[in-house]
Coordinates of C-alpha atoms in Angstrom, one line a residue:
Chain A
M1 CA -36.5 28.9 -31.1
F2 CA -36.6 26.9 -27.9
G3 CA -33.7 26.0 -25.5
L4 CA -32.6 28.1 -24.8
S5 CA -30.5 30.8 -23.7
K6 CA -28.0 32.9 -25.4
K7 CA -25.8 32.3 -22.4
Q8 CA -23.7 29.2 -22.0
P9 CA -25.1 26.7 -19.5
I10 CA -22.9 26.0 -16.5
A11 CA -21.7 22.4 -16.5
E12 CA -21.5 20.4 -13.3
H13 CA -17.8 20.4 -13.3
E14 CA -17.7 24.1 -13.8
A15 CA -19.9 25.0 -10.9
T16 CA -18.5 26.8 -7.9
G17 CA -19.9 28.6 -4.8
E18 CA -23.7 28.9 -4.6
I19 CA -24.2 27.1 -7.9
E20 CA -22.1 24.1 -6.7
R21 CA -24.2 24.1 -3.5
V22 CA -27.5 24.1 -5.4
Y23 CA -26.4 21.5 -8.0
Y24 CA -25.6 19.1 -5.1
E25 CA -28.9 19.8 -3.4
I26 CA -30.8 19.3 -6.7
K27 CA -29.2 15.9 -7.2
Q28 CA -30.0 14.8 -3.6
S29 CA -33.5 16.2 -3.6
L30 CA -34.6 15.2 -7.0
R31 CA -32.9 11.8 -6.4
V32 CA -31.0 11.9 -9.7
T33 CA -27.4 11.3 -10.8
G34 CA -26.9 14.5 -12.7
V35 CA -28.0 18.1 -13.3
N36 CA -30.2 18.6 -16.3
L37 CA -30.1 21.3 -18.9
N38 CA -32.8 23.5 -17.4
F39 CA -30.9 23.9 -14.2
R40 CA -27.6 24.3 -16.0
T41 CA -29.2 27.0 -18.2
W42 CA -30.8 28.9 -15.3
A43 CA -27.5 28.8 -13.5
A44 CA -26.1 31.1 -16.1
Y45 CA -28.4 33.9 -15.0
G46 CA -26.7 35.5 -12.0
E47 CA -28.2 34.3 -8.7
F48 CA -31.5 33.2 -10.3
L49 CA -31.0 29.5 -9.8
P50 CA -30.1 29.7 -6.1
L51 CA -33.0 32.1 -5.5
V52 CA -35.6 29.9 -7.3
W53 CA -34.2 26.7 -5.9
D54 CA -34.4 27.9 -2.3
V55 CA -38.0 28.9 -2.9
M56 CA -38.9 25.7 -4.5
R57 CA -36.9 23.1 -2.5
P58 CA -39.5 22.6 0.3
N59 CA -42.0 21.5 -2.3
V60 CA -39.5 19.4 -4.3
E61 CA -38.7 17.4 -1.1
T62 CA -42.2 16.2 -0.7
W63 CA -43.8 13.0 -1.6
A64 CA -46.5 15.1 -3.3
F65 CA -43.9 16.4 -5.8
E66 CA -42.8 12.8 -6.5
S67 CA -46.4 11.7 -6.9
A68 CA -47.1 14.6 -9.3
A69 CA -44.2 13.4 -11.5
D70 CA -45.4 9.8 -11.2
R71 CA -48.8 10.9 -12.5
L72 CA -47.2 12.7 -15.6
R73 CA -45.0 9.6 -16.3
S74 CA -48.0 7.3 -16.2
D75 CA -50.1 9.6 -18.4
A76 CA -47.3 9.8 -21.0
V77 CA -46.9 6.0 -21.1
R78 CA -50.6 5.6 -21.7
S79 CA -50.5 8.2 -24.5
V80 CA -47.7 6.4 -26.4
A81 CA -48.8 2.8 -25.6
E82 CA -51.2 2.6 -28.4
L83 CA -48.4 3.4 -30.9
G84 CA -46.6 0.2 -29.9
P85 CA -42.9 -0.3 -29.6
P86 CA -40.8 1.7 -32.1
A87 CA -38.7 -1.4 -32.9
V88 CA -35.5 0.6 -32.8
R89 CA -33.6 -2.3 -31.2
S90 CA -34.2 -4.5 -34.2
H91 CA -32.6 -1.9 -36.5
V92 CA -29.4 -1.7 -34.5
S93 CA -26.8 -4.3 -33.6
L94 CA -26.3 -3.9 -29.9
G95 CA -24.2 -5.9 -27.5
E96 CA -25.5 -7.2 -24.2
S97 CA -23.7 -4.5 -22.2
Q98 CA -24.7 -1.8 -24.6
S99 CA -28.4 -2.9 -24.3
F100 CA -28.2 -3.0 -20.5
Q101 CA -26.8 0.5 -20.4
I102 CA -29.2 2.0 -22.9
R103 CA -32.1 0.6 -20.9
A104 CA -30.6 2.0 -17.7
A105 CA -30.2 5.4 -19.4
L106 CA -33.8 5.4 -20.6
D107 CA -34.9 4.6 -17.0
L108 CA -33.0 7.6 -15.7
Y109 CA -34.7 10.0 -18.1
H110 CA -38.0 8.3 -17.8
Y111 CA -37.7 9.0 -14.1
V112 CA -36.4 12.5 -14.0
N113 CA -38.1 14.3 -17.0
P114 CA -41.5 14.4 -15.4
K115 CA -39.9 15.9 -12.3
L116 CA -38.3 18.5 -14.5
L117 CA -41.6 19.4 -16.0
V118 CA -43.4 19.9 -12.7
F119 CA -40.5 22.0 -11.5
S120 CA -40.3 24.1 -14.7
S121 CA -44.0 24.6 -14.7
A122 CA -43.9 25.8 -11.1
V123 CA -41.0 28.2 -11.9
L124 CA -43.0 29.6 -14.9
L125 CA -46.0 30.2 -12.7
L126 CA -43.8 32.0 -10.2
L127 CA -42.2 34.1 -12.9
Q128 CA -45.7 35.1 -14.0
G129 CA -46.4 36.3 -10.6
E130 CA -48.6 33.4 -9.4
E131 CA -48.3 31.8 -6.0
V132 CA -47.5 28.1 -6.4
G133 CA -48.8 25.6 -3.8
R134 CA -51.9 25.5 -1.7
A135 CA -52.1 26.5 1.9
T136 CA -51.7 23.5 4.1
T137 CA -52.2 23.2 7.8
Q138 CA -50.0 20.3 8.3
E139 CA -46.5 19.4 7.2
A140 CA -46.4 17.4 4.0
D141 CA -44.7 14.0 3.9
R142 CA -41.1 14.4 3.1
L143 CA -39.2 12.4 0.6
P144 CA -35.9 10.8 1.6
R145 CA -32.9 12.5 0.0
G146 CA -30.3 10.7 -2.0
V147 CA -29.8 9.0 -5.4
P148 CA -31.3 5.5 -5.9
P149 CA -28.4 3.0 -5.6
T150 CA -28.8 1.6 -9.1
M151 CA -29.5 4.7 -11.1
Y152 CA -27.3 5.1 -14.2
S153 CA -24.9 8.0 -14.3
M154 CA -26.0 11.0 -16.3
E155 CA -23.1 10.5 -18.8
M156 CA -23.3 12.5 -22.0
E157 CA -21.4 12.9 -25.2
S158 CA -20.0 16.4 -25.9
E159 CA -22.3 18.9 -27.5
Q160 CA -19.6 19.4 -30.0
P161 CA -18.5 15.9 -30.9
D162 CA -15.7 15.1 -33.2
D163 CA -17.8 12.6 -35.1
E164 CA -19.3 14.4 -38.1
H165 CA -22.2 11.9 -38.4
L166 CA -23.2 12.6 -34.8
M167 CA -22.9 16.3 -35.3
E168 CA -25.2 16.1 -38.3
L169 CA -27.7 14.1 -36.2
Y170 CA -27.5 16.7 -33.5
R171 CA -28.3 19.4 -36.1
D172 CA -31.3 17.4 -37.4
I173 CA -32.7 17.0 -33.8
K174 CA -32.1 20.7 -33.0
N175 CA -33.7 21.9 -36.2
S176 CA -36.6 19.5 -36.0
L177 CA -37.4 20.4 -32.3
S178 CA -36.3 24.1 -32.6
L179 CA -33.6 23.8 -30.0
R180 CA -30.5 25.9 -29.5
S181 CA -28.9 23.3 -27.2
I182 CA -29.3 19.5 -27.4
N183 CA -31.0 17.9 -24.4
S184 CA -29.2 15.7 -21.9
D185 CA -31.3 12.8 -23.0
Y186 CA -30.1 12.8 -26.6
R187 CA -26.6 13.5 -25.6
T188 CA -26.7 10.5 -23.3
L189 CA -28.1 8.3 -26.1
A190 CA -25.4 9.6 -28.3
L191 CA -23.0 7.4 -26.3
W192 CA -24.4 4.8 -28.7
P193 CA -24.6 6.8 -31.9
D194 CA -26.1 4.0 -34.0
Y195 CA -28.9 3.6 -31.5
L196 CA -29.6 7.4 -31.3
S197 CA -29.6 7.6 -35.1
A198 CA -32.2 4.8 -35.3
A199 CA -34.2 6.1 -32.4
W200 CA -34.4 9.6 -33.9
Q201 CA -35.5 8.1 -37.3
A202 CA -38.3 6.4 -35.4
L203 CA -39.3 9.5 -33.3
K204 CA -38.9 12.3 -35.9
P205 CA -42.0 11.5 -38.0
L206 CA -44.1 11.4 -34.9
V207 CA -43.2 14.6 -33.1
Q208 CA -45.1 16.9 -35.4
T209 CA -48.2 14.7 -35.6
P210 CA -51.5 16.0 -34.0
M211 CA -51.6 13.0 -31.7
H212 CA -48.1 13.8 -30.3
Q213 CA -48.9 17.5 -30.0
D214 CA -52.2 16.8 -28.3
A215 CA -50.6 14.4 -25.8
A216 CA -47.8 17.0 -25.2
N217 CA -50.4 19.7 -24.6
Q218 CA -52.3 17.5 -22.2
L219 CA -49.1 16.8 -20.2
R220 CA -48.3 20.5 -20.1
E221 CA -51.7 21.4 -18.8
T222 CA -51.6 18.6 -16.2
A223 CA -48.2 19.7 -15.1
L224 CA -49.3 23.3 -14.5
T225 CA -52.3 22.0 -12.5
L226 CA -50.1 19.7 -10.4
A227 CA -47.6 22.5 -9.8
R228 CA -50.3 24.8 -8.6
G229 CA -51.3 22.0 -6.2
L230 CA -48.0 21.4 -4.5
P231 CA -48.2 21.4 -0.8
Y232 CA -46.4 24.6 0.3
P233 CA -47.5 28.0 -1.0
V234 CA -44.5 29.9 -2.3
S235 CA -44.0 33.0 -4.4
L236 CA -41.1 34.7 -6.1
D237 CA -40.1 38.3 -5.5
L238 CA -39.6 39.4 -9.1
Q239 CA -37.7 42.4 -7.9
A240 CA -35.3 40.0 -6.1
V241 CA -34.9 38.2 -9.4
K242 CA -33.8 41.4 -11.1
D243 CA -31.6 42.3 -8.2
A244 CA -30.0 38.8 -8.5
G245 CA -28.7 39.9 -11.9
A246 CA -31.0 37.9 -14.0
E247 CA -32.5 39.4 -17.2
I248 CA -36.0 38.5 -16.3
E249 CA -37.5 38.6 -19.8
E250 CA -34.9 36.1 -21.0
V251 CA -35.4 33.9 -18.0
V252 CA -39.2 33.8 -18.6
E253 CA -38.5 33.0 -22.3
I254 CA -36.2 30.1 -21.6
T255 CA -38.5 28.8 -18.8
E256 CA -41.4 28.9 -21.3
S257 CA -39.3 27.0 -23.7
F258 CA -38.6 24.2 -21.1
V259 CA -42.3 23.9 -20.4
Q260 CA -42.9 23.7 -24.1
L261 CA -40.2 21.2 -24.8
L262 CA -40.3 18.8 -21.9
P263 CA -43.7 17.1 -22.6
G264 CA -42.5 16.0 -26.0
L265 CA -39.3 14.7 -24.5
I266 CA -41.2 12.8 -21.9
L267 CA -43.3 11.2 -24.6
N268 CA -40.3 10.4 -26.7
M269 CA -38.4 8.7 -23.9
A270 CA -41.6 6.8 -22.9
R271 CA -41.9 5.6 -26.6
L272 CA -38.4 4.4 -26.7
Q273 CA -38.9 2.5 -23.5
L274 CA -41.6 0.5 -25.1
D275 CA -38.9 -1.5 -26.9
W276 CA -37.5 -2.6 -23.6
R277 CA -40.3 -2.9 -21.0
E278 CA -44.0 -3.7 -20.7
V279 CA -46.6 -0.8 -20.5
A280 CA -47.7 -1.8 -17.0
E281 CA -44.1 -1.7 -15.8
L282 CA -43.5 1.7 -17.5
E283 CA -46.5 3.2 -15.8
E284 CA -44.8 2.7 -12.5
S285 CA -41.8 4.8 -11.4
P286 CA -38.5 3.1 -12.3
F287 CA -37.1 4.3 -8.9
P288 CA -40.1 4.4 -6.6
A289 CA -39.6 6.5 -3.5
P290 CA -40.2 4.8 -0.2
S291 CA -43.8 5.4 0.9
P292 CA -44.4 8.1 3.5
Q293 CA -45.8 5.5 5.9
F294 CA -42.5 3.5 5.6
E295 CA -40.6 6.7 6.3
K296 CA -42.6 7.5 9.4
E297 CA -42.1 4.0 10.7
G298 CA -38.4 4.3 10.0
V299 CA -38.1 7.6 11.9
S300 CA -40.0 6.3 14.9
Chain B
M1 CA -10.6 -4.3 -34.3
N2 CA -11.8 -0.8 -33.5
W3 CA -13.1 0.1 -30.0
R4 CA -16.7 0.4 -31.1
S5 CA -16.7 -3.2 -32.4
F6 CA -14.9 -4.3 -29.2
Q7 CA -17.6 -2.6 -27.0
Q8 CA -20.3 -4.3 -29.0
L9 CA -19.0 -7.7 -27.9
Q10 CA -19.2 -6.8 -24.2
K11 CA -21.5 -8.7 -22.0
V12 CA -22.6 -7.5 -18.6
V13 CA -23.2 -8.8 -15.1
E14 CA -24.5 -7.0 -12.1
I15 CA -22.5 -7.2 -8.9
G16 CA -24.5 -5.7 -6.1
D17 CA -25.7 -2.3 -7.1
S18 CA -22.9 -2.0 -9.8
F19 CA -22.3 -3.7 -13.1
I20 CA -19.3 -5.1 -14.8
S21 CA -18.9 -5.2 -18.6
Y22 CA -16.7 -7.9 -20.0
I23 CA -15.6 -9.9 -23.0
D24 CA -16.3 -13.6 -23.1
E25 CA -14.8 -15.2 -26.2
G26 CA -13.7 -18.8 -27.0
K27 CA -14.2 -22.1 -25.3
G28 CA -12.0 -24.1 -23.0
P29 CA -10.4 -23.5 -19.6
P30 CA -10.9 -19.9 -18.5
V31 CA -8.3 -17.2 -18.7
V32 CA -8.9 -13.7 -17.3
L33 CA -7.1 -10.7 -18.7
I34 CA -7.0 -7.7 -16.4
H35 CA -6.1 -4.2 -17.6
G36 CA -4.5 -1.4 -15.6
I37 CA -5.0 2.4 -15.4
P38 CA -6.2 4.3 -17.4
M39 CA -7.2 1.5 -19.7
W40 CA -10.1 -1.0 -20.2
G41 CA -10.4 -4.4 -21.8
Y42 CA -9.7 -3.1 -25.2
L43 CA -6.0 -3.0 -24.1
W44 CA -5.9 -6.8 -24.9
H45 CA -7.7 -6.7 -28.2
Q46 CA -4.6 -8.0 -30.1
Q47 CA -4.1 -11.0 -27.8
I48 CA -7.7 -12.2 -27.5
P49 CA -8.0 -14.0 -30.9
A50 CA -4.9 -16.2 -30.3
L51 CA -5.9 -17.1 -26.7
A52 CA -9.5 -17.8 -27.7
E53 CA -8.4 -20.7 -30.0
T54 CA -7.9 -22.9 -27.0
H55 CA -9.3 -21.0 -24.0
R56 CA -12.4 -19.2 -22.8
V57 CA -11.0 -15.7 -22.7
L58 CA -12.7 -13.3 -20.2
V59 CA -11.8 -9.7 -20.1
P60 CA -13.5 -7.5 -17.6
D61 CA -13.5 -3.7 -17.4
L62 CA -12.6 -3.1 -13.7
L63 CA -15.1 -1.2 -11.6
G64 CA -15.0 2.4 -12.6
F65 CA -13.1 1.7 -15.8
G66 CA -14.1 1.3 -19.4
F67 CA -17.7 0.5 -19.9
S68 CA -18.3 -0.9 -16.4
D69 CA -20.1 1.2 -13.8
K70 CA -18.4 4.6 -13.6
R71 CA -20.6 6.4 -11.0
D72 CA -19.0 8.4 -8.3
C73 CA -20.1 6.3 -5.4
F74 CA -17.8 3.3 -4.8
D75 CA -14.4 2.2 -3.8
R76 CA -12.0 1.6 -6.7
S77 CA -9.0 0.4 -4.8
I78 CA -7.2 -2.7 -6.0
S79 CA -8.3 -4.3 -2.8
R80 CA -12.0 -3.7 -3.8
Q81 CA -11.2 -4.7 -7.4
A82 CA -9.9 -8.1 -6.2
E83 CA -13.1 -8.6 -4.3
V84 CA -15.2 -7.6 -7.3
I85 CA -13.2 -10.1 -9.6
D86 CA -14.0 -12.8 -7.0
Q87 CA -17.7 -11.9 -7.1
W88 CA -17.7 -11.6 -10.9
M89 CA -16.1 -15.1 -11.2
N90 CA -18.8 -16.3 -8.8
A91 CA -21.5 -14.7 -11.0
L92 CA -20.1 -16.4 -14.1
D93 CA -19.8 -19.7 -12.2
I94 CA -16.0 -19.9 -12.7
D95 CA -14.1 -21.5 -9.9
Q96 CA -10.6 -20.9 -11.0
A97 CA -8.8 -19.3 -13.9
V98 CA -5.5 -18.3 -15.4
I99 CA -5.0 -14.7 -14.4
V100 CA -3.1 -12.5 -16.8
A101 CA -2.7 -8.9 -15.7
H102 CA -1.0 -5.6 -16.5
D103 CA -0.2 -2.4 -14.5
I104 CA -2.7 -2.1 -11.5
G105 CA -4.4 -5.1 -12.9
G106 CA -1.3 -6.9 -11.7
G107 CA -1.8 -5.5 -8.2
V108 CA -5.3 -6.9 -8.3
A109 CA -3.9 -10.2 -9.6
L110 CA -1.3 -10.3 -6.8
R111 CA -4.0 -9.8 -4.2
L112 CA -6.1 -12.5 -5.8
A113 CA -3.1 -14.9 -5.8
T114 CA -2.3 -14.2 -2.2
L115 CA -5.7 -13.6 -0.6
F116 CA -8.0 -15.6 -2.9
P117 CA -5.5 -18.3 -4.0
H118 CA -8.2 -20.8 -4.9
R119 CA -9.2 -18.5 -7.8
V120 CA -5.9 -18.6 -9.6
S121 CA -4.6 -21.6 -11.5
K122 CA -1.7 -19.8 -13.1
L123 CA -0.5 -16.2 -13.0
C124 CA 1.0 -14.0 -15.6
L125 CA 2.1 -10.5 -14.8
L126 CA 3.0 -7.9 -17.4
N127 CA 4.7 -4.6 -16.3
T128 CA 2.7 -4.7 -13.2
V129 CA 2.5 -2.5 -10.1
C130 CA 4.0 -4.1 -7.0
Y131 CA 5.9 -3.3 -3.8
D132 CA 6.2 0.5 -3.8
S133 CA 6.6 0.9 -7.5
W134 CA 3.4 3.0 -7.8
P135 CA 1.5 5.3 -8.2
I136 CA 3.5 7.1 -10.8
E137 CA 3.6 10.9 -10.7
L138 CA 1.2 11.4 -13.6
M139 CA -1.5 9.4 -11.8
L140 CA -0.9 11.1 -8.5
Q141 CA -1.6 14.4 -10.2
A142 CA -4.6 13.0 -12.0
G143 CA -6.1 11.8 -8.8
H144 CA -6.3 15.2 -7.1
P145 CA -10.0 16.1 -6.6
E146 CA -9.4 19.6 -8.0
T147 CA -8.4 18.0 -11.4
K148 CA -12.1 17.9 -12.2
R149 CA -12.3 21.7 -12.3
K150 CA -8.9 22.3 -13.8
M151 CA -9.5 20.7 -17.2
S152 CA -12.4 19.6 -19.3
A153 CA -12.8 16.0 -20.4
S154 CA -11.5 16.7 -23.8
T155 CA -8.4 18.5 -22.4
A156 CA -7.8 15.7 -20.0
T157 CA -8.0 13.1 -22.7
N158 CA -5.6 15.1 -24.8
V159 CA -3.1 15.5 -21.9
L160 CA -3.4 11.8 -21.1
S161 CA -3.0 10.8 -24.7
H162 CA 0.2 12.8 -24.9
A163 CA 1.6 11.6 -21.6
L164 CA 0.8 7.9 -22.2
K165 CA 3.0 8.0 -25.4
Q166 CA 5.9 7.6 -23.0
G167 CA 4.5 4.2 -22.3
F168 CA 5.0 3.0 -25.9
S169 CA 8.3 2.2 -27.7
H170 CA 6.8 3.6 -30.8
S171 CA 3.7 5.8 -31.2
P172 CA 0.6 3.7 -31.3
D173 CA -1.9 4.0 -34.1
A174 CA -4.1 7.0 -33.5
S175 CA -7.3 4.9 -33.7
V176 CA -5.8 2.5 -31.0
M177 CA -5.0 5.4 -28.7
E178 CA -8.5 6.9 -29.3
G179 CA -10.0 3.5 -28.4
L180 CA -7.9 3.1 -25.3
L181 CA -9.2 6.5 -23.9
A182 CA -12.7 6.4 -25.4
P183 CA -14.5 5.6 -22.1
Y184 CA -12.9 8.6 -20.5
R185 CA -13.9 11.3 -23.1
T186 CA -17.0 12.4 -21.2
E187 CA -17.2 14.4 -18.0
V188 CA -18.5 11.2 -16.2
G189 CA -15.6 9.3 -17.7
K190 CA -13.1 12.0 -16.7
L191 CA -14.4 12.1 -13.1
S192 CA -14.3 8.3 -12.9
L193 CA -10.7 8.3 -14.1
I194 CA -9.9 10.9 -11.4
R195 CA -11.5 8.7 -8.8
N196 CA -9.6 5.6 -10.1
A197 CA -6.4 7.5 -9.9
S198 CA -7.2 8.7 -6.3
A199 CA -7.7 5.1 -5.3
L200 CA -4.1 4.1 -6.1
N201 CA -2.5 3.1 -2.8
T202 CA 1.0 1.7 -2.4
N203 CA 0.0 0.0 0.9
L204 CA -2.2 -2.4 -0.9
T205 CA 0.8 -4.0 -2.5
T206 CA 3.3 -3.5 0.3
E207 CA 1.0 -5.3 2.7
I208 CA 1.1 -8.5 0.6
T209 CA 4.8 -8.4 -0.1
S210 CA 5.6 -10.9 2.6
R211 CA 3.0 -13.3 1.2
L212 CA 4.4 -13.4 -2.4
P213 CA 6.5 -16.5 -1.6
E214 CA 3.2 -18.2 -0.8
I215 CA 2.1 -18.1 -4.4
R216 CA 2.4 -21.7 -5.5
V217 CA 0.9 -21.6 -9.0
P218 CA 3.0 -21.4 -12.1
A219 CA 3.9 -17.8 -12.7
L220 CA 5.2 -15.9 -15.7
I221 CA 6.5 -12.4 -15.6
L222 CA 6.6 -10.6 -19.0
W223 CA 8.2 -7.2 -18.9
G224 CA 8.8 -4.6 -21.5
E225 CA 12.3 -3.9 -20.6
D226 CA 12.3 -0.2 -21.5
D227 CA 9.3 0.7 -19.3
K228 CA 9.7 4.1 -17.7
F229 CA 6.5 3.7 -15.6
Q230 CA 7.2 0.3 -14.0
L231 CA 10.9 -0.3 -14.0
L232 CA 12.3 -3.7 -14.9
K233 CA 13.9 -4.0 -11.5
Y234 CA 10.4 -4.6 -10.0
G235 CA 9.8 -7.5 -12.5
E236 CA 13.2 -9.0 -11.4
R237 CA 12.2 -8.6 -7.8
L238 CA 8.9 -10.4 -8.4
A239 CA 10.7 -13.2 -10.1
W240 CA 12.9 -13.5 -7.1
D241 CA 10.0 -13.5 -4.5
I242 CA 7.6 -15.7 -6.3
P243 CA 9.1 -19.2 -6.2
S244 CA 7.5 -20.5 -9.3
A245 CA 8.1 -17.5 -11.5
S246 CA 9.9 -17.1 -14.7
L247 CA 10.9 -13.7 -16.1
I248 CA 10.9 -12.9 -19.8
R249 CA 12.2 -9.6 -20.8
I250 CA 10.6 -8.2 -24.0
E251 CA 13.0 -6.0 -26.0
N252 CA 11.9 -2.9 -27.8
A253 CA 8.9 -2.6 -25.5
R254 CA 7.9 -0.2 -22.8
H255 CA 4.9 -0.2 -20.4
F256 CA 2.2 -1.2 -22.9
V257 CA 4.1 -4.3 -23.9
M258 CA 1.1 -6.0 -25.4
L259 CA 0.7 -3.2 -27.9
D260 CA 4.4 -2.6 -28.5
Q261 CA 5.1 -6.3 -29.2
P262 CA 1.7 -7.9 -29.7
D263 CA 2.8 -11.0 -31.5
Q264 CA 5.6 -11.8 -29.1
V265 CA 3.3 -11.3 -26.1
S266 CA 0.6 -13.5 -27.6
R267 CA 3.1 -16.2 -28.3
H268 CA 4.4 -16.2 -24.8
L269 CA 0.9 -16.3 -23.4
V270 CA -0.1 -19.2 -25.7
D271 CA 3.0 -21.1 -24.6
F272 CA 2.3 -20.3 -21.0
L273 CA -1.3 -21.5 -21.2
A274 CA -0.1 -24.7 -22.8
T275 CA 2.2 -25.6 -19.9
P276 CA 0.8 -27.9 -17.1
S277 CA -0.7 -26.1 -14.2
E278 CA 1.5 -27.9 -11.7
S279 CA 4.9 -26.4 -11.2
P280 CA 7.7 -29.0 -10.5
R281 CA 10.0 -26.3 -9.3
L282 CA 7.6 -25.2 -6.6
E283 CA 8.1 -28.4 -4.6
A284 CA 11.8 -28.3 -5.1
S285 CA 12.2 -24.9 -3.6
P286 CA 9.1 -23.4 -2.3
N287 CA 10.5 -20.3 -0.5
G288 CA 13.9 -19.7 -2.0
P289 CA 15.0 -17.5 -4.9
S290 CA 14.2 -20.1 -7.5
A291 CA 13.1 -17.8 -10.3
T292 CA 14.3 -18.7 -13.7
V293 CA 15.4 -15.6 -15.4
K294 CA 15.5 -15.9 -19.2
R295 CA 16.8 -13.5 -21.6

């Protein structure tokens, strides 16, 4: 079963000390309004998250990392485009504000999920003893820190909601995707339970199809390649991971589960987006980073 | 109407990088209903149908409240909220409206009436913050940054639900209370509420106290007379300072007067909306203590 750990993830509001510091840096460097489940889960393993974050951060803050995620997003959109819009909207009665916010929430995850896959793939390689990144003789272009000004908040329903119908829906999602914890994406969409219910009815029949699995495998392979090609060569001292109090076998297992899970999630969010936006628009980043050239000019 | 149905009626408009969700029901001259803390537009759900028979009823969720933008990156003070209401009216192409407001929404309304007077055709204040009547102790505690660590969102909602019962003359229906606090049941909602509470600032009403006599539009002050959060004496003082104001005390009602006595409040609002916009008493005594105090 994926997702995850036997340990309780550390929520943003529960974070203190080093975890609080790392959560803040993650949001600023990944340019996102919240901390996703993979980080919250790793945070439960002693000092593992600060250790791996400090190793990975120089790469995360590069334009190359952003471009890698852009590539995955674009690949995912092309994979689901031929399926056409899932027509979830037409099955749910949504108000204008609700529609606006659902679209904004989908943009958020459409943006961040590919970044999570690149990051998780890199962490998996590091845990397997590989060096990530290729030697570079010059400094890579840096991405500006900070959350895009119009990005939706990463607001989520409780994982244990009072609503029995929603709880049942969570159970179905978890069973179908072999999850222990429900992902941030679905918990955010649960703010509009009728929408999540209809969305899941549209997604569920597809997730086990060969086409979906092939597309997910392809994304996974591409992500590993892109992770290997990040600009700065880094490695992880596995003894240091053990010394940091992390049960390394369990950390490897949950990291594998993220790498296994995220491609399908990227495809699902891209598919839902087809109800709201054109394919060409979806292939582009919803929150494009300023180009390195622009940044250089800004600095000078 | 339950809160989910109410939410489904909300429209949206973007103001800069933020967005405001709002109700827009009925046709006719515009009337804007502004909620307080820790509420949202749903507070007015029992008044909207009656008012919408003759008016275009607009009910925004203030910035950081309800289902408007709740991110942790903007000013939520009543000063900023008044500016946002001004921009929101611009976005909806509304020049002027009757402003009806409760609690800190009243603080927003008082700033509109004194600093953006062209926006206000009439003013109705219900158990509003004013002078140095606020913030109440409960909200001062809620606004401390460490509150976000001290309790989870569900605990915070439970605590708030219990504390707010003091604001009702009789316990509200459980589904209504659930609806009132629904936007704050998540961690993002909880944090937004903490930031809303930390933005409460007495100075933003005391700085306009001297300008209250400048309010020239017809004004009605409705006050649940048993309110423990905003005492009746403040309503009486407003009626004294605003030359055109009338005060109506609502019996068997506390802070959430529109929920304690929904029919009575609706009736008074309908009557107030039906009166002419010009106030004859205003010209007779523009600066004196001319408030008509009814019982």
